[in-house]
Amino acid sequence: MNDLRYVNGEAYLDGISLKSIADQFGTPCYVYSRSTLAANYQAFDSAFLEPANSGLSHQICYAVKANSNLAILNLLQRLGSGFDLVSGGELERVLAAGGDPQKVIFSGVGKQDAEIETALGKNISCFNVESEAELARIQRIAQHTGKVAPIALRVNPDIDALTHPYISTGLKDNKFGLALTALADLRSTLKKMKNLKLIGLACHIGSQLVNPEPFDAALRCLHRLALEFLAAGFPLQHLNVGGGLGVRYRNENPPSRQDYVTLIQSRLSDLKLKIILEPGRSLVAEAGLLLTRVEYIKETAEKNFAVIDAAMNDLLRPALYHAWHDIIPVTASPAEVKTYDVVGPICESADCLGRDRRLRLQANDLLGILTAGAYGFCMSSNYNSRPRPAEVLIDGSKVQLIRRRETIKELYALEKIPGKYPLLPSLLPFLHAFRGGRG
Ligand SMILES: *Cc1c(COP(=O)(O)O)cnc(C)c1O
């Protein structure tokens, strides 16, 4: 999908020299491709327009947490995307990026009063409810503000997504969703909640799914539940199939977007309900890379290390999930091929972005860490007082800075050293006692 090519040993993304980006914006630096992002979005969207799938109305609601840069959100908004959020902060971002509240879905297990109030005030399209307590909370707030809140129930179908345990969300011991066994009681509870309107059912079983079986099981579960709710007199408008479609980081073979949509269609189309999708990773992962420079080559008796200027604080996935990202040369190097552990400067042994990589390297060479557009920058931190990287977007022949690099001063701008004076009053009684003792 990505237009990544070499000319005279130098890497070009969408026709732009990555070295020129490093020269202009410094490293580490996230580089995104607008054309890849748009192509990914359109691949989902157009799959619904295929003759076999026609008639099925749909809305893509991009999962903001995967990459929440305003420029990325704005781009997706212009392509017609809605947004799936998990916090009031994400709602503010979406609005700041020009997103349409009428296409916003609010998910997440811990929605706070103020977040619910704001989202209700903005007339978002739906709250995806994850617990009975949340149902009661939204009812209370909606009643208080004289509104009717549109809701969907996020169900937990107890399906093993066959992915990393940290990103598996549809098993009954995960914190997400409503247990299937609780739904019958919830239906009678819902009938009494006059400020809630049930408009959909939702399901999201995990992330980086590469096997169609769990998706299929979840879709069949949604279908069965939809029939139950319709029979019980709830006029559902939509079914939300969540996100989770995997991408190829190394040698995975996830279903294509077309096959995924065809599967959805084959399981759900007879219900004639609108289909909502919440892809995150599958829209943005391949559209981004992390550009980094080799600081040192360090060769020990055991291993060769390439110490780069990017680290686990910039891209957490390898440290957190043992995730693999391809690492490619950006500039030609005359060095011989060796096997390297590509490590960052952070004082943690987990700070390794790639193990046992065959590369030609010397200090100052540039590398690209691929498929880093999702859960990359948005999971970055300032650990070790490292300013977070710049982000740039390749847009045709232009390279736009979409987030400048942080400065060190910004890292401690909110901190304060307490004044020395408050200590004095607490010492006064002792001084008095001392004086008094001497008469
Ligand atoms: C994280 C999340 C998504 C997106 O998941 P991806 O694997 O990035 O597609 C969609 N829906 C919900 C509710 C989520 O929590």
Coordinates of C-alpha atoms and ligand atoms in Angstrom, one line a residue:
M1 CA 0.0 0.0 0.0
N2 CA 2.8 2.4 0.9
D3 CA 4.8 3.9 -1.9
L4 CA 8.3 3.3 -0.3
R5 CA 11.1 3.1 -2.9
Y6 CA 14.8 3.3 -3.1
V7 CA 16.7 5.5 -5.5
N8 CA 20.5 5.1 -5.4
G9 CA 20.2 3.4 -2.0
E10 CA 18.1 6.3 -0.5
A11 CA 14.6 5.7 0.7
Y12 CA 11.7 7.8 -0.7
L13 CA 8.1 7.8 0.7
D14 CA 5.5 9.0 -1.7
G15 CA 8.3 10.5 -3.8
I16 CA 9.8 12.5 -0.9
S17 CA 13.4 11.7 0.3
L18 CA 13.2 10.6 4.0
K19 CA 16.7 12.0 4.4
S20 CA 15.5 15.4 3.4
I21 CA 12.8 15.1 6.1
A22 CA 15.4 14.2 8.7
D23 CA 17.5 17.1 7.6
Q24 CA 14.7 19.6 7.8
F25 CA 12.8 18.4 10.9
G26 CA 15.4 16.4 12.8
T27 CA 15.1 12.9 14.3
P28 CA 13.3 11.1 15.8
C29 CA 10.4 12.1 13.7
Y30 CA 7.1 10.4 12.8
V31 CA 6.3 10.6 9.1
Y32 CA 2.8 9.9 7.8
S33 CA 1.6 9.4 4.3
R34 CA -1.6 11.1 3.4
S35 CA -2.1 9.0 0.3
T36 CA -1.8 5.7 2.3
L37 CA -4.2 7.0 4.9
A38 CA -6.8 8.0 2.3
A39 CA -6.4 4.8 0.4
N40 CA -6.9 2.7 3.6
Y41 CA -10.1 4.7 4.4
Q42 CA -11.4 4.3 0.9
A43 CA -10.7 0.6 0.8
F44 CA -13.2 0.2 3.7
D45 CA -15.6 2.6 2.3
S46 CA -15.7 1.3 -1.2
A47 CA -16.0 -2.3 -0.1
F48 CA -19.5 -1.4 1.0
L49 CA -20.3 -0.1 -2.4
E50 CA -19.4 -3.4 -4.1
P51 CA -22.5 -4.8 -5.8
A52 CA -22.5 -7.8 -3.5
N53 CA -22.7 -5.5 -0.5
S54 CA -24.9 -2.8 -1.8
G55 CA -27.9 -1.7 0.1
L56 CA -26.0 -2.0 3.4
S57 CA -25.8 1.5 4.9
H58 CA -22.6 2.1 6.9
Q59 CA -20.6 4.6 8.8
I60 CA -16.9 4.3 9.6
C61 CA -16.0 5.8 13.0
Y62 CA -12.3 6.0 13.2
A63 CA -11.0 4.9 16.7
V64 CA -9.3 8.1 17.7
K65 CA -7.0 6.5 20.3
A66 CA -4.9 4.8 17.5
N67 CA -3.5 8.2 16.4
S68 CA -5.1 11.4 17.6
N69 CA -3.1 14.1 15.9
L70 CA -5.5 16.9 14.8
A71 CA -4.3 16.8 11.2
I72 CA -5.0 13.1 10.9
L73 CA -8.4 13.5 12.4
N74 CA -9.1 16.4 10.1
L75 CA -8.1 14.4 7.1
L76 CA -10.4 11.5 8.1
Q77 CA -13.2 13.9 8.8
R78 CA -12.9 15.3 5.3
L79 CA -13.0 11.8 3.9
G80 CA -16.4 11.3 5.6
S81 CA -15.3 9.5 8.7
G82 CA -17.0 9.7 12.1
F83 CA -15.1 9.0 15.3
D84 CA -15.0 6.5 18.1
L85 CA -13.8 8.0 21.4
V86 CA -12.9 6.9 24.8
S87 CA -12.5 10.2 26.7
G88 CA -13.7 13.8 27.0
G89 CA -10.2 14.7 25.8
E90 CA -10.7 12.8 22.6
L91 CA -14.1 14.5 22.1
E92 CA -12.4 17.9 22.4
R93 CA -9.7 16.9 19.9
V94 CA -12.4 15.7 17.4
L95 CA -14.3 18.9 17.7
A96 CA -11.1 20.9 17.3
A97 CA -10.3 19.0 14.2
G98 CA -13.7 19.8 12.7
G99 CA -15.3 16.4 13.4
D100 CA -19.1 16.1 13.3
P101 CA -20.6 15.3 16.7
Q102 CA -23.5 13.5 14.8
K103 CA -20.9 10.9 13.8
V104 CA -19.3 10.5 17.2
I105 CA -19.5 7.4 19.3
F106 CA -18.4 7.4 22.9
S107 CA -17.0 4.1 24.1
G108 CA -15.0 3.1 27.2
V109 CA -15.7 1.6 30.7
G110 CA -15.0 4.7 32.8
K111 CA -17.0 7.6 31.4
Q112 CA -17.1 10.4 34.0
D113 CA -20.1 12.7 34.8
A114 CA -18.5 15.7 33.2
E115 CA -17.6 13.8 30.1
I116 CA -21.1 12.4 29.7
E117 CA -22.6 15.9 30.2
T118 CA -20.4 17.5 27.6
A119 CA -21.0 14.7 25.1
L120 CA -24.8 15.0 25.7
G121 CA -24.6 18.7 25.2
K122 CA -22.8 18.2 21.9
N123 CA -25.5 15.8 20.8
I124 CA -23.1 12.9 19.9
S125 CA -24.7 10.1 18.0
C126 CA -24.3 7.3 20.6
F127 CA -22.9 6.3 24.0
N128 CA -21.7 2.7 24.0
V129 CA -22.6 1.5 27.4
E130 CA -20.3 -1.0 29.2
S131 CA -22.0 -1.6 32.5
E132 CA -25.3 -1.4 34.4
A133 CA -23.9 1.3 36.6
E134 CA -23.0 3.4 33.6
L135 CA -26.6 3.0 32.3
A136 CA -27.9 4.4 35.5
R137 CA -25.4 7.3 35.4
I138 CA -26.3 8.3 31.9
Q139 CA -30.0 8.1 32.7
R140 CA -29.5 10.3 35.7
I141 CA -27.5 12.9 33.8
A142 CA -29.9 12.9 30.8
Q143 CA -32.9 13.3 33.0
H144 CA -31.2 16.2 34.9
T145 CA -30.5 18.0 31.6
G146 CA -33.9 17.1 30.0
K147 CA -32.4 15.1 27.2
V148 CA -32.8 11.6 25.8
A149 CA -29.4 9.9 25.4
P150 CA -29.0 7.6 22.4
I151 CA -27.2 4.5 23.6
A152 CA -25.9 1.1 22.3
L153 CA -25.1 -1.8 24.5
R154 CA -21.5 -3.0 24.1
V155 CA -21.7 -6.7 24.7
N156 CA -18.9 -9.0 25.7
P157 CA -19.4 -12.2 23.6
D158 CA -16.7 -14.2 25.5
I159 CA -14.7 -14.9 22.3
D160 CA -11.0 -15.4 22.2
A161 CA -9.7 -12.9 19.7
L162 CA -6.4 -14.9 19.4
T163 CA -4.3 -11.8 19.8
H164 CA -1.9 -10.5 22.5
P165 CA -3.6 -10.7 25.9
Y166 CA -3.1 -7.0 26.5
I167 CA -5.2 -6.1 23.5
S168 CA -7.8 -8.8 23.8
T169 CA -11.1 -7.3 25.0
G170 CA -13.9 -9.8 24.3
L171 CA -13.3 -12.5 26.9
K172 CA -15.5 -12.7 30.0
D173 CA -12.6 -12.0 32.3
N174 CA -11.8 -8.7 30.4
K175 CA -13.2 -5.5 31.9
F176 CA -15.1 -4.6 28.7
G177 CA -18.7 -4.9 27.7
L178 CA -21.9 -6.4 29.2
A179 CA -22.1 -10.1 29.9
L180 CA -24.5 -12.0 27.7
T181 CA -26.1 -13.4 30.7
A182 CA -27.0 -9.9 32.0
L183 CA -28.8 -8.8 28.9
A184 CA -32.3 -10.2 29.7
D185 CA -32.4 -8.2 33.0
L186 CA -31.0 -5.2 31.3
R187 CA -33.9 -5.2 28.8
S188 CA -36.4 -4.8 31.6
T189 CA -34.2 -2.1 33.4
L190 CA -34.0 -0.2 30.1
K191 CA -37.7 -0.1 29.6
K192 CA -37.9 1.9 32.9
M193 CA -35.2 4.4 31.9
K194 CA -37.1 7.1 30.1
N195 CA -34.1 9.2 29.2
L196 CA -32.3 6.5 27.4
K197 CA -33.0 5.4 23.8
L198 CA -31.5 2.1 22.8
I199 CA -30.5 2.4 19.2
G200 CA -27.8 -0.2 18.7
L201 CA -25.7 -3.1 19.8
A202 CA -21.9 -3.0 19.8
C203 CA -19.1 -5.4 20.0
H204 CA -15.3 -5.0 19.9
I205 CA -13.3 -8.2 20.8
G206 CA -9.8 -7.0 20.5
S207 CA -7.1 -5.5 18.4
Q208 CA -4.6 -6.8 15.8
L209 CA -6.9 -9.7 14.8
V210 CA -5.4 -11.6 11.9
N211 CA -7.8 -14.6 12.0
P212 CA -11.3 -14.2 10.6
E213 CA -12.8 -16.9 12.9
P214 CA -13.2 -14.7 16.0
F215 CA -14.7 -11.9 13.9
D216 CA -17.2 -14.4 12.5
A217 CA -18.1 -15.7 15.9
A218 CA -18.7 -12.1 17.1
L219 CA -20.8 -11.2 14.1
R220 CA -23.0 -14.3 14.6
C221 CA -23.4 -13.4 18.3
L222 CA -24.4 -9.8 17.3
H223 CA -26.9 -11.2 14.8
R224 CA -28.5 -13.5 17.4
L225 CA -28.7 -10.7 20.0
A226 CA -30.1 -8.2 17.5
L227 CA -33.0 -10.7 16.8
E228 CA -33.6 -11.0 20.6
F229 CA -33.7 -7.2 21.1
L230 CA -35.9 -6.6 18.0
A231 CA -38.3 -9.3 19.2
A232 CA -38.4 -7.7 22.7
G233 CA -39.6 -4.5 21.1
F234 CA -36.4 -2.4 20.9
P235 CA -36.3 -0.7 17.5
L236 CA -32.5 -1.0 16.9
Q237 CA -31.1 1.3 14.2
H238 CA -27.5 0.0 14.0
L239 CA -25.0 -2.7 14.7
N240 CA -21.5 -1.7 15.6
V241 CA -18.9 -4.3 14.8
G242 CA -16.0 -2.5 16.5
G243 CA -12.5 -2.3 15.2
G244 CA -9.6 -4.7 15.5
L245 CA -8.7 -5.7 12.0
G246 CA -5.0 -6.5 12.1
V247 CA -2.2 -5.3 9.8
R248 CA 1.0 -6.9 8.6
Y249 CA 3.9 -6.0 10.8
R250 CA 6.0 -8.9 9.8
N251 CA 4.5 -12.0 8.2
E252 CA 0.9 -11.9 9.5
N253 CA -1.9 -12.4 7.0
P254 CA -4.9 -10.5 8.1
P255 CA -8.1 -10.6 6.1
S256 CA -8.2 -7.8 3.4
R257 CA -10.6 -4.9 4.1
Q258 CA -12.7 -6.2 1.3
D259 CA -13.0 -9.7 2.7
Y260 CA -13.7 -8.3 6.1
V261 CA -16.6 -6.2 4.9
T262 CA -17.9 -9.1 2.8
L263 CA -17.9 -11.2 6.0
I264 CA -19.8 -8.5 7.9
Q265 CA -22.3 -8.2 5.0
S266 CA -22.8 -12.0 4.8
R267 CA -23.6 -12.2 8.5
L268 CA -25.7 -9.1 9.1
S269 CA -27.3 -7.8 5.9
D270 CA -30.6 -9.6 6.3
L271 CA -31.3 -7.4 9.3
K272 CA -31.2 -4.2 7.2
L273 CA -29.6 -2.2 10.0
K274 CA -26.9 0.4 9.6
I275 CA -23.4 -1.1 10.1
I276 CA -20.9 0.9 12.1
L277 CA -17.2 0.1 12.0
E278 CA -14.5 1.4 14.3
P279 CA -11.2 0.7 12.7
G280 CA -8.1 2.3 14.3
R281 CA -4.9 0.4 13.5
S282 CA -6.0 -0.8 10.1
L283 CA -6.5 2.8 8.9
V284 CA -3.3 4.4 10.3
A285 CA -0.6 1.8 11.1
E286 CA 0.8 1.4 7.6
A287 CA 0.5 5.1 6.9
G288 CA 3.3 6.0 9.4
L289 CA 7.0 5.3 10.1
L290 CA 9.4 6.5 12.7
L291 CA 12.5 8.1 11.3
T292 CA 15.6 7.7 13.5
R293 CA 19.3 8.2 13.4
V294 CA 22.1 5.8 14.6
E295 CA 24.0 7.5 17.4
Y296 CA 26.5 4.7 18.1
I297 CA 27.5 1.3 17.0
K298 CA 28.5 -0.7 20.0
E299 CA 30.0 -4.2 19.5
T300 CA 30.5 -6.5 22.4
A301 CA 31.6 -10.1 22.6
E302 CA 28.0 -11.2 22.8
K303 CA 26.1 -8.8 20.6
N304 CA 26.2 -5.9 18.2
F305 CA 24.1 -2.9 19.3
A306 CA 22.9 0.0 17.1
V307 CA 22.1 2.7 19.6
I308 CA 19.5 5.0 17.9
D309 CA 18.0 8.3 18.9
A310 CA 14.5 6.9 19.1
A311 CA 13.4 4.9 22.1
M312 CA 10.6 3.1 23.9
N313 CA 9.2 6.4 25.0
D314 CA 8.7 7.3 21.4
L315 CA 7.4 3.9 20.3
L316 CA 6.2 1.7 23.2
R317 CA 4.9 -1.3 21.3
P318 CA 8.1 -3.4 21.2
A319 CA 8.6 -2.9 24.9
L320 CA 5.0 -3.3 25.9
Y321 CA 3.9 -6.2 23.6
H322 CA 7.1 -7.6 22.2
A323 CA 5.8 -6.2 19.0
W324 CA 7.8 -6.5 15.8
H325 CA 8.3 -3.5 13.5
D326 CA 10.4 -3.8 10.3
I327 CA 13.4 -1.6 10.4
I328 CA 14.8 -0.4 7.1
P329 CA 17.8 1.6 6.0
V330 CA 17.0 5.1 4.8
T331 CA 20.5 5.9 3.5
A332 CA 23.0 3.7 1.7
S333 CA 25.8 2.5 4.0
P334 CA 29.2 1.1 2.9
A335 CA 29.4 -0.9 6.1
E336 CA 29.2 -4.7 6.1
V337 CA 26.0 -6.5 7.0
K338 CA 25.8 -7.6 10.6
T339 CA 23.2 -8.6 13.1
Y340 CA 22.2 -5.8 15.5
D341 CA 19.9 -5.3 18.4
V342 CA 18.5 -1.8 17.6
V343 CA 18.2 -0.1 21.0
G344 CA 17.3 3.3 22.3
P345 CA 19.2 5.4 24.9
I346 CA 16.7 4.8 27.8
C347 CA 17.8 3.2 31.0
E348 CA 15.7 0.1 30.6
S349 CA 16.6 -3.2 29.0
A350 CA 13.1 -3.3 27.5
D351 CA 14.3 -0.3 25.4
C352 CA 14.9 -2.4 22.3
L353 CA 13.0 -1.5 19.1
G354 CA 14.2 -4.5 17.1
R355 CA 16.2 -7.6 17.9
D356 CA 18.6 -9.5 15.7
R357 CA 18.2 -7.3 12.6
R358 CA 20.5 -7.8 9.6
L359 CA 21.6 -4.3 8.6
R360 CA 24.6 -2.4 7.2
L361 CA 25.2 0.3 9.7
Q362 CA 27.5 3.0 10.9
A363 CA 27.0 6.0 13.2
N364 CA 24.8 8.7 11.7
D365 CA 23.0 6.5 9.3
L366 CA 19.2 6.9 9.2
L367 CA 16.7 4.1 9.8
G368 CA 12.9 3.9 9.3
I369 CA 10.9 1.9 11.8
L370 CA 7.8 0.9 9.8
T371 CA 4.1 0.4 10.4
A372 CA 4.3 2.9 13.3
G373 CA 1.3 5.1 12.4
A374 CA -1.0 3.4 15.0
Y375 CA -0.4 3.3 18.7
G376 CA 2.9 5.1 18.1
F377 CA 3.0 8.8 18.9
C378 CA -0.2 8.6 21.0
M379 CA 1.4 6.2 23.4
S380 CA 4.6 8.1 23.7
S381 CA 5.9 9.6 26.9
N382 CA 8.6 11.9 28.3
Y383 CA 10.3 9.2 30.2
N384 CA 14.0 10.1 30.8
S385 CA 13.0 13.7 30.1
R386 CA 12.9 13.1 26.4
P387 CA 10.9 15.6 24.3
R388 CA 8.4 13.8 22.1
P389 CA 9.2 13.7 18.4
A390 CA 8.0 15.9 15.7
E391 CA 5.2 14.6 13.4
V392 CA 5.1 15.4 9.7
L393 CA 2.6 14.5 7.0
I394 CA 3.5 14.0 3.4
D395 CA 0.7 15.5 1.4
G396 CA 1.4 15.1 -2.3
S397 CA 4.6 17.0 -3.0
K398 CA 4.5 18.9 0.3
V399 CA 5.8 17.9 3.7
Q400 CA 3.7 19.5 6.5
L401 CA 4.8 19.8 10.1
I402 CA 1.7 18.6 12.0
R403 CA 3.3 18.6 15.5
R404 CA 6.5 20.3 16.3
R405 CA 9.1 18.7 18.5
E406 CA 8.7 19.4 22.2
T407 CA 11.3 21.5 24.0
I408 CA 12.9 20.5 27.3
K409 CA 11.5 23.6 29.0
E410 CA 8.0 22.5 28.0
L411 CA 8.6 19.2 29.9
Y412 CA 9.0 20.9 33.2
A413 CA 6.8 24.0 32.6
L414 CA 4.1 22.8 34.9
E415 CA 6.4 21.9 37.8
K416 CA 7.1 24.0 40.8
I417 CA 9.8 24.1 43.5
P418 CA 8.0 24.8 46.8
G419 CA 9.1 28.1 48.4
K420 CA 11.5 28.0 51.4
Y421 CA 9.5 30.3 53.6
P422 CA 6.7 28.0 54.8
L423 CA 9.4 26.1 56.7
L424 CA 10.1 29.1 59.0
P425 CA 6.8 29.3 61.0
S426 CA 7.1 25.7 61.9
L427 CA 10.5 26.4 63.5
L428 CA 9.3 29.4 65.5
P429 CA 8.0 27.5 68.6
F430 CA 11.4 25.8 68.9
L431 CA 13.2 29.1 68.7
H432 CA 11.0 30.5 71.4
A433 CA 11.5 27.5 73.7
F434 CA 15.2 27.7 73.2
R435 CA 15.2 31.4 74.2
G436 CA 12.9 30.8 77.1
G437 CA 15.1 28.0 78.5
R438 CA 18.0 30.4 78.8
G439 CA 15.7 32.8 80.8
Ligands
LIG1 C1 -9.4 0.4 20.5 C2 -10.8 0.3 20.0 C3 -11.0 0.2 18.6 C4 -10.0 0.2 17.6 O1 -9.2 -0.9 17.6 P1 -8.2 -1.2 16.4 O2 -7.6 -2.5 16.7 O3 -7.1 -0.1 16.5 O4 -8.9 -1.2 15.1 C5 -12.4 0.2 18.2 N1 -13.4 0.2 19.1 C6 -13.1 0.2 20.5 C7 -14.3 0.2 21.4 C8 -11.8 0.3 20.9 O5 -11.6 0.3 22.2

